[in-house]
């Protein structure tokens, strides 16, 4: 079946990969620092008892300081773990040393003991390849976050380098826009 939005997304992902490759380590580091400070100043971060964040991949804003701060502030920290090619779970992490590489080499929490109750997040930090100021985001194309957010309608904040913001992202019916986009 021809799907215009999907084809357009693939084309934009190629462009984004090129732009992303051109971002210097110095820019990434400084921009990640600015993004981190903005997140820490969000009322929704300050209020949140349980935060679902993500362990960043090299091309994403570095979330290390956010993860450490969440734990230090005594928040319950959840990180995604891919269950299969379509679904992910938000699992609790007490110490970043518990994480092990999963799909695409992303560090994931271990599977909790059977019967462990999973806390619901008050705030979800969402990764992206690119995002539009109106909250439409472009991910890696597996639909993990769209499926997850459909079941967990909570406050969402997407972290995106300013250089990767673009207002021409196409949306499919299943795309769930984020509430805020934070960039440097
Ligand atoms: N930091 C971070 N964690 C995250 C995500 C993310 O975007 N960023 N995800 C957001 O969804 C989930 C993992 N996303 C994935 C998205 C696509 C594929 C995937 O289909 N990989 C292909 C190869 C594609 C490629 O190389 O580009 C494969 O495994 O065959 C795997 C995981 C959960 N954790
Ligand atoms: N809730 C859903 N139910 C069924 N299919 C879905 C759902 N959400 C997304 N999909 C399908 O998954 C595929 C990938 O979606 P999309 O391109 O939006 O992923 P993405 O947002 O880029 O990736 P990710 O969410 O993993 O970061 C699409 O073909 C879409 O139709």
Short mmCIF file of C-alpha atoms in Angstrom, two decimals, residues 18 26 43 62 65 110 118 122-123 137 142-143 159 173 184:
data_model
loop_
_atom_site.label_atom_id
_atom_site.label_comp_id
_atom_site.label_asym_id
_atom_site.label_seq_id
_atom_site.Cartn_x
_atom_site.Cartn_y
_atom_site.Cartn_z
CA UNK A 18 23.17 14.03 7.22
CA UNK A 26 31.26 20.55 21.21
CA UNK A 43 7.36 22.60 36.66
CA UNK A 62 22.89 13.39 26.22
CA UNK A 65 22.90 14.19 33.82
CA UNK A 110 16.69 -5.67 33.53
CA UNK A 118 5.19 -1.12 37.48
CA UNK A 122 3.96 11.43 35.70
CA UNK A 123 6.20 12.71 32.91
CA UNK A 137 8.02 14.03 16.18
CA UNK A 142 9.36 1.45 14.77
CA UNK A 143 6.39 3.18 16.40
CA UNK A 159 14.24 16.58 23.58
CA UNK A 173 -3.04 8.88 12.12
CA UNK A 184 18.88 24.32 23.02
#
